[in-house]
N, CA, C and O of each residue as an XYZ file, in Angstrom:
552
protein
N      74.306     92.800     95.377
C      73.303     91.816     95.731
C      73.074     90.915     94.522
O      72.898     91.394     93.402
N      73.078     89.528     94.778
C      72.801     88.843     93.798
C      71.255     88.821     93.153
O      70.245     88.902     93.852
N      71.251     88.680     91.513
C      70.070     88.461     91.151
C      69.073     86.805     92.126
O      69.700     86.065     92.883
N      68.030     86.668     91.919
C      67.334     86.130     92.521
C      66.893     85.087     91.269
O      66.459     83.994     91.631
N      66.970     85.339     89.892
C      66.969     84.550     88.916
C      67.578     84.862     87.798
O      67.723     86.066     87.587
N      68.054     83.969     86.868
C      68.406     84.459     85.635
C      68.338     83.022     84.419
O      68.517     81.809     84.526
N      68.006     83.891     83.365
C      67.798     83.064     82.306
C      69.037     83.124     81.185
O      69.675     84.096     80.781
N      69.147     81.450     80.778
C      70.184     81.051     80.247
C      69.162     80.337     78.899
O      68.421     79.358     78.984
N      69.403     81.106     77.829
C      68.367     80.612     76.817
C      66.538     81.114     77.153
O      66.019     82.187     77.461
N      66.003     79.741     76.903
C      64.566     79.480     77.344
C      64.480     79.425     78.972
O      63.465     79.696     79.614
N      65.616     79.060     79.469
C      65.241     78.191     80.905
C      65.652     79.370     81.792
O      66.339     80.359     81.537
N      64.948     78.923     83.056
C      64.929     79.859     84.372
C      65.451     79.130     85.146
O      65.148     77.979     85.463
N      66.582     80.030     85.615
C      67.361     79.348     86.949
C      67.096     80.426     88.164
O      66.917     81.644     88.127
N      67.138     79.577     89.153
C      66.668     80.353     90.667
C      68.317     80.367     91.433
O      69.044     79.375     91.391
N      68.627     81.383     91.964
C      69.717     80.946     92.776
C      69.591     79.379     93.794
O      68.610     78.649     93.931
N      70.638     79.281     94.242
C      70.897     77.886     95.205
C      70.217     77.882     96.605
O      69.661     76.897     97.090
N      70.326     79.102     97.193
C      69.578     79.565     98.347
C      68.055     79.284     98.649
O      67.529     78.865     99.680
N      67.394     79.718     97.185
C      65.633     79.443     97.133
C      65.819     77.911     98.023
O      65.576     77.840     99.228
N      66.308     76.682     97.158
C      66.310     75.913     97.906
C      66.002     75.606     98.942
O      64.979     75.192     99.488
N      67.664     75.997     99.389
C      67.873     76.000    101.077
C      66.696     76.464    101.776
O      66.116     75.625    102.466
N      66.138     77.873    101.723
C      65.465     78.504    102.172
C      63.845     77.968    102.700
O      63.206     78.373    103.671
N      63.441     76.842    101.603
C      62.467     76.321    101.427
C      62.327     74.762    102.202
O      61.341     74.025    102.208
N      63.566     74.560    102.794
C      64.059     73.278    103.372
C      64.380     72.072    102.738
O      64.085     70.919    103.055
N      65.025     72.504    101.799
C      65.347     71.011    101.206
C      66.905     70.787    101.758
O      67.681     71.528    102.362
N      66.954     70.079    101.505
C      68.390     69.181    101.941
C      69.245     69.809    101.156
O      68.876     69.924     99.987
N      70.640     70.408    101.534
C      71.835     71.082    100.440
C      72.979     69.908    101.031
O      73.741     70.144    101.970
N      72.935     68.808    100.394
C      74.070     68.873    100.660
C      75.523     68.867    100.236
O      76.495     68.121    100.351
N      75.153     70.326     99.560
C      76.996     70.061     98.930
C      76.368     71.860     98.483
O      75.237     72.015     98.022
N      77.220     72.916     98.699
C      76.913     74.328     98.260
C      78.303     75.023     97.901
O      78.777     75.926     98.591
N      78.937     74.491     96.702
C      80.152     75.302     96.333
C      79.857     75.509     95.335
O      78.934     74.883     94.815
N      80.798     76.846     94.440
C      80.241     77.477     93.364
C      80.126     76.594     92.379
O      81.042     75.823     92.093
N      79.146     76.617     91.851
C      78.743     75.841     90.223
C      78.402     73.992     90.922
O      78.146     73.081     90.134
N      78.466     73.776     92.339
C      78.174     72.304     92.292
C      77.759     72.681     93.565
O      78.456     73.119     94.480
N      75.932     72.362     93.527
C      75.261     72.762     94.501
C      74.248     71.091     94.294
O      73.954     70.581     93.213
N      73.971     70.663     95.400
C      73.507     69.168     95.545
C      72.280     69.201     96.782
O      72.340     69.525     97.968
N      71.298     68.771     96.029
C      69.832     68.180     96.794
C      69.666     66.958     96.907
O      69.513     66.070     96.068
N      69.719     66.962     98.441
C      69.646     65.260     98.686
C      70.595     64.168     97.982
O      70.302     62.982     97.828
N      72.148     64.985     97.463
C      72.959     64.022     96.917
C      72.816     63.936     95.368
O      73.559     63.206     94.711
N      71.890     64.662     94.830
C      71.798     65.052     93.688
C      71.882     66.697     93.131
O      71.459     67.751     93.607
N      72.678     66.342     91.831
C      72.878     67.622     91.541
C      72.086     68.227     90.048
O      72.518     67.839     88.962
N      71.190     68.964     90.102
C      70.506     69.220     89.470
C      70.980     70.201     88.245
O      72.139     70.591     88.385
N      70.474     70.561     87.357
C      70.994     71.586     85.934
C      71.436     72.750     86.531
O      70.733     72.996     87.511
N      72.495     73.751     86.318
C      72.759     74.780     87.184
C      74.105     75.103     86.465
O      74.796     74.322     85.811
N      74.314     76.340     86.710
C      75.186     77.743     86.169
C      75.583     78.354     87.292
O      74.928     78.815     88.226
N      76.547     78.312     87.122
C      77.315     79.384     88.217
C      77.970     80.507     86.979
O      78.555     80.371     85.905
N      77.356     82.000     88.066
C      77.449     83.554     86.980
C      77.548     84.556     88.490
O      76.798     84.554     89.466
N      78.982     85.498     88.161
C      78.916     86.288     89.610
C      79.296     85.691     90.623
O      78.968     86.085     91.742
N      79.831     84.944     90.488
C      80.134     84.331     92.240
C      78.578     83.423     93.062
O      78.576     83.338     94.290
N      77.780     83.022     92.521
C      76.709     82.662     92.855
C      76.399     81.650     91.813
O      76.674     81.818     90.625
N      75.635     80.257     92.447
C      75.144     79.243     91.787
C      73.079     79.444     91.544
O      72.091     79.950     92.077
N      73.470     78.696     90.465
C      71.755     79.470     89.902
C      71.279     77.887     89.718
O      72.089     77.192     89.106
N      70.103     77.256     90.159
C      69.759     76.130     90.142
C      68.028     75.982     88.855
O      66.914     76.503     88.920
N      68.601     75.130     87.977
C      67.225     74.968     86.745
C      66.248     75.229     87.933
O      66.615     74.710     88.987
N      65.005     75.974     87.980
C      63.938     76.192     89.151
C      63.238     74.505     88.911
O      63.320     73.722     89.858
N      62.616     74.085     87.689
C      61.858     72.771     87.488
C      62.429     71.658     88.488
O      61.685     70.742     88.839
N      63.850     71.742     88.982
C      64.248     70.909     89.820
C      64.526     70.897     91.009
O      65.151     70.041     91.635
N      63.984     72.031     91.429
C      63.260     72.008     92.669
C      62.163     71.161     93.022
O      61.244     70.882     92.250
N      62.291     70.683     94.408
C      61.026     69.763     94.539
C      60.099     70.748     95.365
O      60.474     71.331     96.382
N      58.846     70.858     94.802
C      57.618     72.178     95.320
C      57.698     73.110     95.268
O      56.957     73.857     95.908
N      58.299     73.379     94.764
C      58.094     74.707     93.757
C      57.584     74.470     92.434
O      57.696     73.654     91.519
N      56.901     75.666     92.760
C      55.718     75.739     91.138
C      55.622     77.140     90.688
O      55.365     78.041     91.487
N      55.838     77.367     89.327
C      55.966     78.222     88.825
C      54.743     79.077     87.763
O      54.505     78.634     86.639
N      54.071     80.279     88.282
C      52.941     81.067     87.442
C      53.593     82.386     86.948
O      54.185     83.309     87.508
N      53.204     82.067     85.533
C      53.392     83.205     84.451
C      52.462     83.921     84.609
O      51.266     83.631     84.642
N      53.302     85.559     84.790
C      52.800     86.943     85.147
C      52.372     87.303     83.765
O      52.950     86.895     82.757
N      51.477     87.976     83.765
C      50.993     88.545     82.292
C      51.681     89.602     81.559
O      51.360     89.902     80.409
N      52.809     90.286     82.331
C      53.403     91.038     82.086
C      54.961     90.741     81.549
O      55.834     91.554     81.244
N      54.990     89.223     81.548
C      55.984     88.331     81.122
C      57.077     87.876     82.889
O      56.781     88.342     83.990
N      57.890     87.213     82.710
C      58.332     86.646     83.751
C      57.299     85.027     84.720
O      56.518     84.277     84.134
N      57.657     84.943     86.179
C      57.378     84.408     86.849
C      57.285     84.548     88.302
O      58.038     85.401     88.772
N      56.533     83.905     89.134
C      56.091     84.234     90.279
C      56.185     82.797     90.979
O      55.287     81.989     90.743
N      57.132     82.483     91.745
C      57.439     81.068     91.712
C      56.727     80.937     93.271
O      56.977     81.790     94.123
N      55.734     79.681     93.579
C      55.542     79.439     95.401
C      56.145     77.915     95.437
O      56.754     77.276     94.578
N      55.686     77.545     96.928
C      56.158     76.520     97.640
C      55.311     76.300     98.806
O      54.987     77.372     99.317
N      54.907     75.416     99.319
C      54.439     75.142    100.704
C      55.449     75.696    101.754
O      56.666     75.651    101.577
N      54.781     76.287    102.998
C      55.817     76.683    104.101
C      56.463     75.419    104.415
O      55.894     74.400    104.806
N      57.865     75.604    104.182
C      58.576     75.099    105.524
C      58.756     75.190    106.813
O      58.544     76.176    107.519
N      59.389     73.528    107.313
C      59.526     74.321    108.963
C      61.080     74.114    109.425
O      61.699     73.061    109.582
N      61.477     75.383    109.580
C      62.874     75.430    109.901
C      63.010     75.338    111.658
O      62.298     75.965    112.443
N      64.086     74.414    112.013
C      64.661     74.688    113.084
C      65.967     75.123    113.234
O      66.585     74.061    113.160
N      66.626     75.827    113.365
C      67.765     77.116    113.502
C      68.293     76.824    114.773
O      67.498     76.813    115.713
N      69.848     76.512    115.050
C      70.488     75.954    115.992
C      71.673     77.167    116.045
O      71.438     78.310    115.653
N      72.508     76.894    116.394
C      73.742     77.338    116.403
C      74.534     76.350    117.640
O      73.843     75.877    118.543
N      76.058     76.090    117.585
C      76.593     75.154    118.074
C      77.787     75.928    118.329
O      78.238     76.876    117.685
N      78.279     75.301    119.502
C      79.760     75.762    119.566
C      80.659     74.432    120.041
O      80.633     73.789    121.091
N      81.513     74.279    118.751
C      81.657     72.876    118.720
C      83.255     73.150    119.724
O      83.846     74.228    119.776
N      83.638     72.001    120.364
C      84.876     71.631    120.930
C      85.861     73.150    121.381
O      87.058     73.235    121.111
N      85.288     73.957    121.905
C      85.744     74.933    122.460
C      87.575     74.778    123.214
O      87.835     74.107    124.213
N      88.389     75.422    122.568
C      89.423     75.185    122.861
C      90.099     75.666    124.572
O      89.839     76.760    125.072
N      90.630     75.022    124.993
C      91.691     75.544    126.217
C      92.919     76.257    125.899
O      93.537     75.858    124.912
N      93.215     76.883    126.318
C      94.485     77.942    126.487
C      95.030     78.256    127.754
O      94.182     78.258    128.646
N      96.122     78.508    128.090
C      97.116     79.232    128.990
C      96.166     80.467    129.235
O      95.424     81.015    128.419
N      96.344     80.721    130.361
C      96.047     82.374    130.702
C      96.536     83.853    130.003
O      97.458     84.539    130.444
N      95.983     84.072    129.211
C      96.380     85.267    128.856
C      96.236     85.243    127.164
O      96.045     86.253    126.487
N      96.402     83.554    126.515
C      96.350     83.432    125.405
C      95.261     83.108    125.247
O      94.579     82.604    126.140
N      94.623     83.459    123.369
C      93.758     83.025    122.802
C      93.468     81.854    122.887
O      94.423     81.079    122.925
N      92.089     81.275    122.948
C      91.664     80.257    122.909
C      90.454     80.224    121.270
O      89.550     81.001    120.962
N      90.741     79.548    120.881
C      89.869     79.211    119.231
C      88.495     78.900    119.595
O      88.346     78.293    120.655
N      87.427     79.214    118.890
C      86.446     78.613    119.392
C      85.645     78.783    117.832
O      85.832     79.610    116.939
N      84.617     77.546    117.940
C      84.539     76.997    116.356
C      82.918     77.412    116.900
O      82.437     77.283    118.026
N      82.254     77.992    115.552
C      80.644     78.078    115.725
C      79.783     77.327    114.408
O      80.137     77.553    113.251
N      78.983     76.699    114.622
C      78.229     76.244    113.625
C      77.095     76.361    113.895
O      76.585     75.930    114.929
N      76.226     77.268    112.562
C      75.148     77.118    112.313
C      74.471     75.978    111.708
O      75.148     75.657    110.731
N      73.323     75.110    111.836
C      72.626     74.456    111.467
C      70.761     74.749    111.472
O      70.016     75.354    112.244
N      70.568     74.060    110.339
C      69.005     74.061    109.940
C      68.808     72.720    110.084
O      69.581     72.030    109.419
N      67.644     71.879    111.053
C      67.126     71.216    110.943
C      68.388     69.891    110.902
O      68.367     68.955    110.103
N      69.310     70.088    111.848
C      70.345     69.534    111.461
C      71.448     69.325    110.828
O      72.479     68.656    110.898
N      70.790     70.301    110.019
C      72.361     69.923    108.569
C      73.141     71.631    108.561
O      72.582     72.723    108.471
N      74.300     71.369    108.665
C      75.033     72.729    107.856
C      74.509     73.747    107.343
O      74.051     73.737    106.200
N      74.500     74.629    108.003
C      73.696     75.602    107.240
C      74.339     77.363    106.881
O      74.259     78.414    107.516
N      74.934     77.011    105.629
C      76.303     78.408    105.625
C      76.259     79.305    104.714
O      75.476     79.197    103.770
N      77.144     80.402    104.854
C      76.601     81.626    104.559
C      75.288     82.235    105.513
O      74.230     82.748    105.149
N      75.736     81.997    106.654
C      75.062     82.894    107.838
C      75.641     83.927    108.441
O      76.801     83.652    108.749
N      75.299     85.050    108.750
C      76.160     86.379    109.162
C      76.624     85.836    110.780
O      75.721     85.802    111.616
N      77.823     85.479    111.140
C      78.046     85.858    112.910
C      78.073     87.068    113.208
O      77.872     87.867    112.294
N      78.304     87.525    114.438
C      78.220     88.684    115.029
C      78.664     88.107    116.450
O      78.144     87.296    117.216
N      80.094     89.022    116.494
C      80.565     88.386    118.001
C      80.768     90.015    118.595
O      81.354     90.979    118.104
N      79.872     89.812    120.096
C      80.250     90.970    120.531
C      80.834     90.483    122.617
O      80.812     89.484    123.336
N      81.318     92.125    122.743
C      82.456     91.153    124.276
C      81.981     92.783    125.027
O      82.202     93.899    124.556
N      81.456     92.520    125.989
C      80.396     93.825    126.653
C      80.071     94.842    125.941
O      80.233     96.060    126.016
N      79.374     93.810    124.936
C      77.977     94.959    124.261
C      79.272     95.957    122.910
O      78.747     96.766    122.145
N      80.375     95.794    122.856
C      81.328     96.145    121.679
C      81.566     95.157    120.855
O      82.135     94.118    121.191
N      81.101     95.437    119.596
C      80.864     94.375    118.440
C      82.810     94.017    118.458
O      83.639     94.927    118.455
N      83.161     92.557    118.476
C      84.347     92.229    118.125
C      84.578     91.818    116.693
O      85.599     92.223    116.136
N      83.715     91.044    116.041
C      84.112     90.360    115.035
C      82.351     90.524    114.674
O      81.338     90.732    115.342
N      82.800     90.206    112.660
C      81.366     90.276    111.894
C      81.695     89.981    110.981
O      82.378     90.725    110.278
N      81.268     88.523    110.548
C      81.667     87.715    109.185
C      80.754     86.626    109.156
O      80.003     86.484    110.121
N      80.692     85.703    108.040
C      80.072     84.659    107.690
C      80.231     83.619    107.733
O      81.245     83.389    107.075
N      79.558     82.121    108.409
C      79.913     81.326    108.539
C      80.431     80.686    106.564
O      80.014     81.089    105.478
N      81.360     79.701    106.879
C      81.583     79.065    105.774
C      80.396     78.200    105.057
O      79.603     77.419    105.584
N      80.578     78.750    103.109
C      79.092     78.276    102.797
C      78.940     76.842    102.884
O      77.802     76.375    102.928
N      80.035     76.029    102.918
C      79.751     74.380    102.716
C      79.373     73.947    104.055
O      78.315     73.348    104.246
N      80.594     74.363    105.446
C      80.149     73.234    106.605
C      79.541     74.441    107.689
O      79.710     74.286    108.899
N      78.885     75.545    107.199
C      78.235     76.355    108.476
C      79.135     76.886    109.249
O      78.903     77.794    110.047
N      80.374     76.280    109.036
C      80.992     76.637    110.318
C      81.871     78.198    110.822
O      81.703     78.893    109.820
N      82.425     78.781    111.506
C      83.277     80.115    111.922
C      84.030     79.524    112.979
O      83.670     78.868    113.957
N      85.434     79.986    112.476
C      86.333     79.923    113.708
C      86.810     81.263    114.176
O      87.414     81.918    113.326
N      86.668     81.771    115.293
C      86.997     82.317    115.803
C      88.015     82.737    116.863
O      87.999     83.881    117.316
């Protein structure tokens, strides 16, 4: 499981996800180049995971615990959570047919989401949509 923050020097970085999570706009989530609203803010990629400066987050605010560290909030967001099944393929009888799934938040791409495909109640497939375009082909 990835850490949830880590410090590089003085400064505190939050993973890339807090973000997302909070509804801001991602648009761009590959390792070490993670983008808000088309901007890309101070950030480290460590572990396979991108860590974003927290200060550049927009609403998030950060209170020092007395015990050292931080306790970071945000106003609720409001997420709307879709899922899509884009251009569903045709096939011959008997053959596979491809079929593409995308998750979205509020419109936009929204990846690194768990699928779960099941075919009378027997789980078939269990993987993650792709982190940049949401998407799973199946």
């Amino acid at each position: 499981m990835p850490s949830i923050a880590i410090a590089v020097g003085d400064v505190t970085y939050l993973i890339w996800t807090v973000a997302r999570d909070i509804g801001l706009n991602i648009t761009k989530a590959d390792l070490g180049d993670v983008e808000i609203d088309g901007t890309k803010p101070p950030q480290v990629a460590q572990d396979d995971n991108t860590y974003i400066e927290w200060s550049s987050i927009p609403g998030l605010t950060a209170h020092k615990l007395s015990g050292g560290g931080f306790n970071f909030t945000t106003a609720p967001a409001t997420h709307t959570y879709t899922m899509v099944i884009n251009e569903p393929a045709t096939a011959t009888a008997g053959d596979l047919a491809t079929l593409t799934i995308q998750t979205l938040d509020n419109g936009q791409p929204l990846g690194h989401q768990v699928i779960t495909i099941s075919a009378n109640g027997v789980e078939a497939d269990h993987d993650y949509t792709d982190a940049t375009t949401g998407s799973y082909v199946w």
